[in-house]
Amino acid sequence: EFLQDDVSVAALNSGTSAIHLALILLGVKAEDDVICQSMTFSASANPILYQKAIPVFVDSEGETWNICPQNLEIAIKDRIAKGKKPKAIIAVHLYGMPYKVDEVHAVANKYEIPVIEDSAEALGSHY
């Protein structure tokens, strides 16, 4: 009922593959900027390179060790000022700690940038 009738589902072999597919579906291509948090497992950032895109690393905040919403907005403004609006944001729920979902999504929505959630380490967590 939640998914309604217009839905497609793909089962993949890894979180890396899922992020890679999400980037493809969002149309990320060579030289596009994609934001990713700096403190994460390499598999969160590798799919950006698979697309020949440019990872833009954003520092983490101290409470959850995940992407900092304030630093995210600074990075977005910086990239836009340079004429390169990011094509996506990869937000990671690191070590079972959810990132600040509401704050990060508020920033992403403000600039109309899609968020890809890396939940590979989120098993058992809640927000």
mmCIF file with all atom_site columns, C-alpha atoms in Angstrom:
data_model
loop_
_atom_site.group_PDB
_atom_site.id
_atom_site.type_symbol
_atom_site.label_atom_id
_atom_site.label_alt_id
_atom_site.label_comp_id
_atom_site.label_asym_id
_atom_site.label_entity_id
_atom_site.label_seq_id
_atom_site.pdbx_PDB_ins_code
_atom_site.Cartn_x
_atom_site.Cartn_y
_atom_site.Cartn_z
_atom_site.occupancy
_atom_site.B_iso_or_equiv
_atom_site.pdbx_formal_charge
_atom_site.auth_seq_id
_atom_site.auth_comp_id
_atom_site.auth_asym_id
_atom_site.auth_atom_id
_atom_site.pdbx_PDB_model_num
ATOM 1   C CA . GLU A 1 1   ? 0.000  0.000  0.000   1.00 0.00 ? 1   GLU A CA 1
ATOM 2   C CA . PHE A 1 2   ? 2.832  2.418  0.844   1.00 0.00 ? 2   PHE A CA 1
ATOM 3   C CA . LEU A 1 3   ? 4.522  1.904  -2.525  1.00 0.00 ? 3   LEU A CA 1
ATOM 4   C CA . GLN A 1 4   ? 1.229  2.110  -4.430  1.00 0.00 ? 4   GLN A CA 1
ATOM 5   C CA . ASP A 1 5   ? 1.105  0.518  -7.887  1.00 0.00 ? 5   ASP A CA 1
ATOM 6   C CA . ASP A 1 6   ? 3.716  2.486  -9.838  1.00 0.00 ? 6   ASP A CA 1
ATOM 7   C CA . VAL A 1 7   ? 6.931  0.983  -8.492  1.00 0.00 ? 7   VAL A CA 1
ATOM 8   C CA . SER A 1 8   ? 10.052 -0.762 -9.693  1.00 0.00 ? 8   SER A CA 1
ATOM 9   C CA . VAL A 1 9   ? 12.480 -2.629 -7.472  1.00 0.00 ? 9   VAL A CA 1
ATOM 10  C CA . ALA A 1 10  ? 16.021 -3.769 -8.200  1.00 0.00 ? 10  ALA A CA 1
ATOM 11  C CA . ALA A 1 11  ? 18.010 -6.179 -6.027  1.00 0.00 ? 11  ALA A CA 1
ATOM 12  C CA . LEU A 1 12  ? 21.749 -5.566 -6.212  1.00 0.00 ? 12  LEU A CA 1
ATOM 13  C CA . ASN A 1 13  ? 24.783 -7.352 -4.808  1.00 0.00 ? 13  ASN A CA 1
ATOM 14  C CA . SER A 1 14  ? 26.178 -4.446 -2.767  1.00 0.00 ? 14  SER A CA 1
ATOM 15  C CA . GLY A 1 15  ? 25.614 -0.966 -1.441  1.00 0.00 ? 15  GLY A CA 1
ATOM 16  C CA . THR A 1 16  ? 28.294 0.238  -3.842  1.00 0.00 ? 16  THR A CA 1
ATOM 17  C CA . SER A 1 17  ? 26.301 -1.102 -6.783  1.00 0.00 ? 17  SER A CA 1
ATOM 18  C CA . ALA A 1 18  ? 23.169 0.561  -5.435  1.00 0.00 ? 18  ALA A CA 1
ATOM 19  C CA . ILE A 1 19  ? 24.882 3.952  -5.157  1.00 0.00 ? 19  ILE A CA 1
ATOM 20  C CA . HIS A 1 20  ? 26.367 3.501  -8.638  1.00 0.00 ? 20  HIS A CA 1
ATOM 21  C CA . LEU A 1 21  ? 22.930 2.709  -10.092 1.00 0.00 ? 21  LEU A CA 1
ATOM 22  C CA . ALA A 1 22  ? 21.401 5.702  -8.290  1.00 0.00 ? 22  ALA A CA 1
ATOM 23  C CA . LEU A 1 23  ? 24.038 8.006  -9.805  1.00 0.00 ? 23  LEU A CA 1
ATOM 24  C CA . ILE A 1 24  ? 23.336 6.596  -13.276 1.00 0.00 ? 24  ILE A CA 1
ATOM 25  C CA . LEU A 1 25  ? 19.581 7.066  -12.823 1.00 0.00 ? 25  LEU A CA 1
ATOM 26  C CA . LEU A 1 26  ? 20.172 10.675 -11.725 1.00 0.00 ? 26  LEU A CA 1
ATOM 27  C CA . GLY A 1 27  ? 22.139 11.311 -14.909 1.00 0.00 ? 27  GLY A CA 1
ATOM 28  C CA . VAL A 1 28  ? 25.501 11.918 -13.226 1.00 0.00 ? 28  VAL A CA 1
ATOM 29  C CA . LYS A 1 29  ? 28.236 11.978 -15.838 1.00 0.00 ? 29  LYS A CA 1
ATOM 30  C CA . ALA A 1 30  ? 31.892 12.926 -16.312 1.00 0.00 ? 30  ALA A CA 1
ATOM 31  C CA . GLU A 1 31  ? 32.991 16.142 -14.593 1.00 0.00 ? 31  GLU A CA 1
ATOM 32  C CA . ASP A 1 32  ? 29.743 16.503 -12.600 1.00 0.00 ? 32  ASP A CA 1
ATOM 33  C CA . ASP A 1 33  ? 30.156 17.312 -8.905  1.00 0.00 ? 33  ASP A CA 1
ATOM 34  C CA . VAL A 1 34  ? 28.702 14.919 -6.330  1.00 0.00 ? 34  VAL A CA 1
ATOM 35  C CA . ILE A 1 35  ? 28.858 15.693 -2.620  1.00 0.00 ? 35  ILE A CA 1
ATOM 36  C CA . CYS A 1 36  ? 29.890 12.968 -0.182  1.00 0.00 ? 36  CYS A CA 1
ATOM 37  C CA . GLN A 1 37  ? 30.884 13.122 3.455   1.00 0.00 ? 37  GLN A CA 1
ATOM 38  C CA . SER A 1 38  ? 34.602 12.929 4.171   1.00 0.00 ? 38  SER A CA 1
ATOM 39  C CA . MET A 1 39  ? 34.433 10.348 6.963   1.00 0.00 ? 39  MET A CA 1
ATOM 40  C CA . THR A 1 40  ? 33.016 7.211  5.394   1.00 0.00 ? 40  THR A CA 1
ATOM 41  C CA . PHE A 1 41  ? 33.956 3.877  3.892   1.00 0.00 ? 41  PHE A CA 1
ATOM 42  C CA . SER A 1 42  ? 35.498 4.238  0.422   1.00 0.00 ? 42  SER A CA 1
ATOM 43  C CA . ALA A 1 43  ? 32.550 2.423  -1.176  1.00 0.00 ? 43  ALA A CA 1
ATOM 44  C CA . SER A 1 44  ? 30.396 5.507  -0.571  1.00 0.00 ? 44  SER A CA 1
ATOM 45  C CA . ALA A 1 45  ? 32.638 7.626  -2.804  1.00 0.00 ? 45  ALA A CA 1
ATOM 46  C CA . ASN A 1 46  ? 33.931 5.097  -5.352  1.00 0.00 ? 46  ASN A CA 1
ATOM 47  C CA . PRO A 1 47  ? 30.748 5.107  -7.494  1.00 0.00 ? 47  PRO A CA 1
ATOM 48  C CA . ILE A 1 48  ? 31.276 8.830  -8.072  1.00 0.00 ? 48  ILE A CA 1
ATOM 49  C CA . LEU A 1 49  ? 34.607 7.984  -9.692  1.00 0.00 ? 49  LEU A CA 1
ATOM 50  C CA . TYR A 1 50  ? 33.031 5.122  -11.671 1.00 0.00 ? 50  TYR A CA 1
ATOM 51  C CA . GLN A 1 51  ? 30.951 7.822  -13.399 1.00 0.00 ? 51  GLN A CA 1
ATOM 52  C CA . LYS A 1 52  ? 34.097 9.943  -13.918 1.00 0.00 ? 52  LYS A CA 1
ATOM 53  C CA . ALA A 1 53  ? 32.408 12.573 -11.769 1.00 0.00 ? 53  ALA A CA 1
ATOM 54  C CA . ILE A 1 54  ? 34.150 14.657 -9.121  1.00 0.00 ? 54  ILE A CA 1
ATOM 55  C CA . PRO A 1 55  ? 33.671 13.874 -5.425  1.00 0.00 ? 55  PRO A CA 1
ATOM 56  C CA . VAL A 1 56  ? 33.250 16.983 -3.285  1.00 0.00 ? 56  VAL A CA 1
ATOM 57  C CA . PHE A 1 57  ? 33.990 15.946 0.278   1.00 0.00 ? 57  PHE A CA 1
ATOM 58  C CA . VAL A 1 58  ? 32.137 17.662 3.118   1.00 0.00 ? 58  VAL A CA 1
ATOM 59  C CA . ASP A 1 59  ? 33.335 17.400 6.700   1.00 0.00 ? 59  ASP A CA 1
ATOM 60  C CA . SER A 1 60  ? 31.361 15.601 9.378   1.00 0.00 ? 60  SER A CA 1
ATOM 61  C CA . GLU A 1 61  ? 29.813 16.991 12.536  1.00 0.00 ? 61  GLU A CA 1
ATOM 62  C CA . GLY A 1 62  ? 30.760 15.697 15.978  1.00 0.00 ? 62  GLY A CA 1
ATOM 63  C CA . GLU A 1 63  ? 27.445 14.358 17.255  1.00 0.00 ? 63  GLU A CA 1
ATOM 64  C CA . THR A 1 64  ? 26.801 11.612 14.679  1.00 0.00 ? 64  THR A CA 1
ATOM 65  C CA . TRP A 1 65  ? 30.130 11.699 12.778  1.00 0.00 ? 65  TRP A CA 1
ATOM 66  C CA . ASN A 1 66  ? 28.107 12.135 9.603   1.00 0.00 ? 66  ASN A CA 1
ATOM 67  C CA . ILE A 1 67  ? 27.771 14.916 7.045   1.00 0.00 ? 67  ILE A CA 1
ATOM 68  C CA . CYS A 1 68  ? 27.431 18.335 8.672   1.00 0.00 ? 68  CYS A CA 1
ATOM 69  C CA . PRO A 1 69  ? 24.350 20.222 7.394   1.00 0.00 ? 69  PRO A CA 1
ATOM 70  C CA . GLN A 1 70  ? 26.054 23.612 7.808   1.00 0.00 ? 70  GLN A CA 1
ATOM 71  C CA . ASN A 1 71  ? 29.198 22.503 5.961   1.00 0.00 ? 71  ASN A CA 1
ATOM 72  C CA . LEU A 1 72  ? 26.968 20.938 3.309   1.00 0.00 ? 72  LEU A CA 1
ATOM 73  C CA . GLU A 1 73  ? 25.298 24.268 2.608   1.00 0.00 ? 73  GLU A CA 1
ATOM 74  C CA . ILE A 1 74  ? 28.679 26.034 2.491   1.00 0.00 ? 74  ILE A CA 1
ATOM 75  C CA . ALA A 1 75  ? 29.941 23.466 -0.043  1.00 0.00 ? 75  ALA A CA 1
ATOM 76  C CA . ILE A 1 76  ? 26.821 23.797 -2.197  1.00 0.00 ? 76  ILE A CA 1
ATOM 77  C CA . LYS A 1 77  ? 27.071 27.601 -2.239  1.00 0.00 ? 77  LYS A CA 1
ATOM 78  C CA . ASP A 1 78  ? 30.769 27.350 -3.123  1.00 0.00 ? 78  ASP A CA 1
ATOM 79  C CA . ARG A 1 79  ? 30.125 24.989 -6.042  1.00 0.00 ? 79  ARG A CA 1
ATOM 80  C CA . ILE A 1 80  ? 27.208 27.100 -7.333  1.00 0.00 ? 80  ILE A CA 1
ATOM 81  C CA . ALA A 1 81  ? 29.387 30.237 -7.158  1.00 0.00 ? 81  ALA A CA 1
ATOM 82  C CA . LYS A 1 82  ? 31.889 28.382 -9.358  1.00 0.00 ? 82  LYS A CA 1
ATOM 83  C CA . GLY A 1 83  ? 29.139 27.454 -11.834 1.00 0.00 ? 83  GLY A CA 1
ATOM 84  C CA . LYS A 1 84  ? 28.988 23.777 -10.859 1.00 0.00 ? 84  LYS A CA 1
ATOM 85  C CA . LYS A 1 85  ? 25.819 22.976 -8.948  1.00 0.00 ? 85  LYS A CA 1
ATOM 86  C CA . PRO A 1 86  ? 26.222 19.468 -7.492  1.00 0.00 ? 86  PRO A CA 1
ATOM 87  C CA . LYS A 1 87  ? 24.169 16.757 -9.191  1.00 0.00 ? 87  LYS A CA 1
ATOM 88  C CA . ALA A 1 88  ? 23.650 14.702 -6.019  1.00 0.00 ? 88  ALA A CA 1
ATOM 89  C CA . ILE A 1 89  ? 24.468 14.328 -2.346  1.00 0.00 ? 89  ILE A CA 1
ATOM 90  C CA . ILE A 1 90  ? 25.478 10.942 -0.941  1.00 0.00 ? 90  ILE A CA 1
ATOM 91  C CA . ALA A 1 91  ? 24.595 10.926 2.759   1.00 0.00 ? 91  ALA A CA 1
ATOM 92  C CA . VAL A 1 92  ? 25.861 8.035  4.864   1.00 0.00 ? 92  VAL A CA 1
ATOM 93  C CA . HIS A 1 93  ? 24.437 6.548  8.048   1.00 0.00 ? 93  HIS A CA 1
ATOM 94  C CA . LEU A 1 94  ? 27.903 5.701  9.434   1.00 0.00 ? 94  LEU A CA 1
ATOM 95  C CA . TYR A 1 95  ? 28.512 3.096  12.170  1.00 0.00 ? 95  TYR A CA 1
ATOM 96  C CA . GLY A 1 96  ? 24.774 2.673  12.740  1.00 0.00 ? 96  GLY A CA 1
ATOM 97  C CA . MET A 1 97  ? 24.379 6.389  13.500  1.00 0.00 ? 97  MET A CA 1
ATOM 98  C CA . PRO A 1 98  ? 21.774 8.096  11.305  1.00 0.00 ? 98  PRO A CA 1
ATOM 99  C CA . TYR A 1 99  ? 22.896 11.411 9.858   1.00 0.00 ? 99  TYR A CA 1
ATOM 100 C CA . LYS A 1 100 ? 20.825 14.512 10.640  1.00 0.00 ? 100 LYS A CA 1
ATOM 101 C CA . VAL A 1 101 ? 18.222 13.579 8.050   1.00 0.00 ? 101 VAL A CA 1
ATOM 102 C CA . ASP A 1 102 ? 15.809 16.494 8.485   1.00 0.00 ? 102 ASP A CA 1
ATOM 103 C CA . GLU A 1 103 ? 18.553 19.120 8.385   1.00 0.00 ? 103 GLU A CA 1
ATOM 104 C CA . VAL A 1 104 ? 20.428 17.589 5.441   1.00 0.00 ? 104 VAL A CA 1
ATOM 105 C CA . HIS A 1 105 ? 17.224 17.122 3.434   1.00 0.00 ? 105 HIS A CA 1
ATOM 106 C CA . ALA A 1 106 ? 16.168 20.719 4.179   1.00 0.00 ? 106 ALA A CA 1
ATOM 107 C CA . VAL A 1 107 ? 19.444 21.951 2.652   1.00 0.00 ? 107 VAL A CA 1
ATOM 108 C CA . ALA A 1 108 ? 19.144 19.552 -0.295  1.00 0.00 ? 108 ALA A CA 1
ATOM 109 C CA . ASN A 1 109 ? 15.544 20.598 -0.961  1.00 0.00 ? 109 ASN A CA 1
ATOM 110 C CA . LYS A 1 110 ? 16.463 24.285 -0.754  1.00 0.00 ? 110 LYS A CA 1
ATOM 111 C CA . TYR A 1 111 ? 18.905 23.821 -3.650  1.00 0.00 ? 111 TYR A CA 1
ATOM 112 C CA . GLU A 1 112 ? 16.894 21.071 -5.393  1.00 0.00 ? 112 GLU A CA 1
ATOM 113 C CA . ILE A 1 113 ? 19.676 18.496 -5.162  1.00 0.00 ? 113 ILE A CA 1
ATOM 114 C CA . PRO A 1 114 ? 18.690 14.820 -4.801  1.00 0.00 ? 114 PRO A CA 1
ATOM 115 C CA . VAL A 1 115 ? 19.976 12.830 -1.821  1.00 0.00 ? 115 VAL A CA 1
ATOM 116 C CA . ILE A 1 116 ? 21.211 9.256  -2.158  1.00 0.00 ? 116 ILE A CA 1
ATOM 117 C CA . GLU A 1 117 ? 21.195 7.518  1.212   1.00 0.00 ? 117 GLU A CA 1
ATOM 118 C CA . ASP A 1 118 ? 23.971 5.022  1.923   1.00 0.00 ? 118 ASP A CA 1
ATOM 119 C CA . SER A 1 119 ? 22.353 2.858  4.579   1.00 0.00 ? 119 SER A CA 1
ATOM 120 C CA . ALA A 1 120 ? 24.760 -0.095 4.349   1.00 0.00 ? 120 ALA A CA 1
ATOM 121 C CA . GLU A 1 121 ? 25.837 0.465  7.969   1.00 0.00 ? 121 GLU A CA 1
ATOM 122 C CA . ALA A 1 122 ? 22.395 1.457  9.247   1.00 0.00 ? 122 ALA A CA 1
ATOM 123 C CA . LEU A 1 123 ? 21.046 -1.967 10.188  1.00 0.00 ? 123 LEU A CA 1
ATOM 124 C CA . GLY A 1 124 ? 19.247 -1.633 13.505  1.00 0.00 ? 124 GLY A CA 1
ATOM 125 C CA . SER A 1 125 ? 19.406 2.145  13.641  1.00 0.00 ? 125 SER A CA 1
ATOM 126 C CA . HIS A 1 126 ? 16.411 4.459  13.762  1.00 0.00 ? 126 HIS A CA 1
ATOM 127 C CA . TYR A 1 127 ? 15.790 8.166  13.258  1.00 0.00 ? 127 TYR A CA 1
#
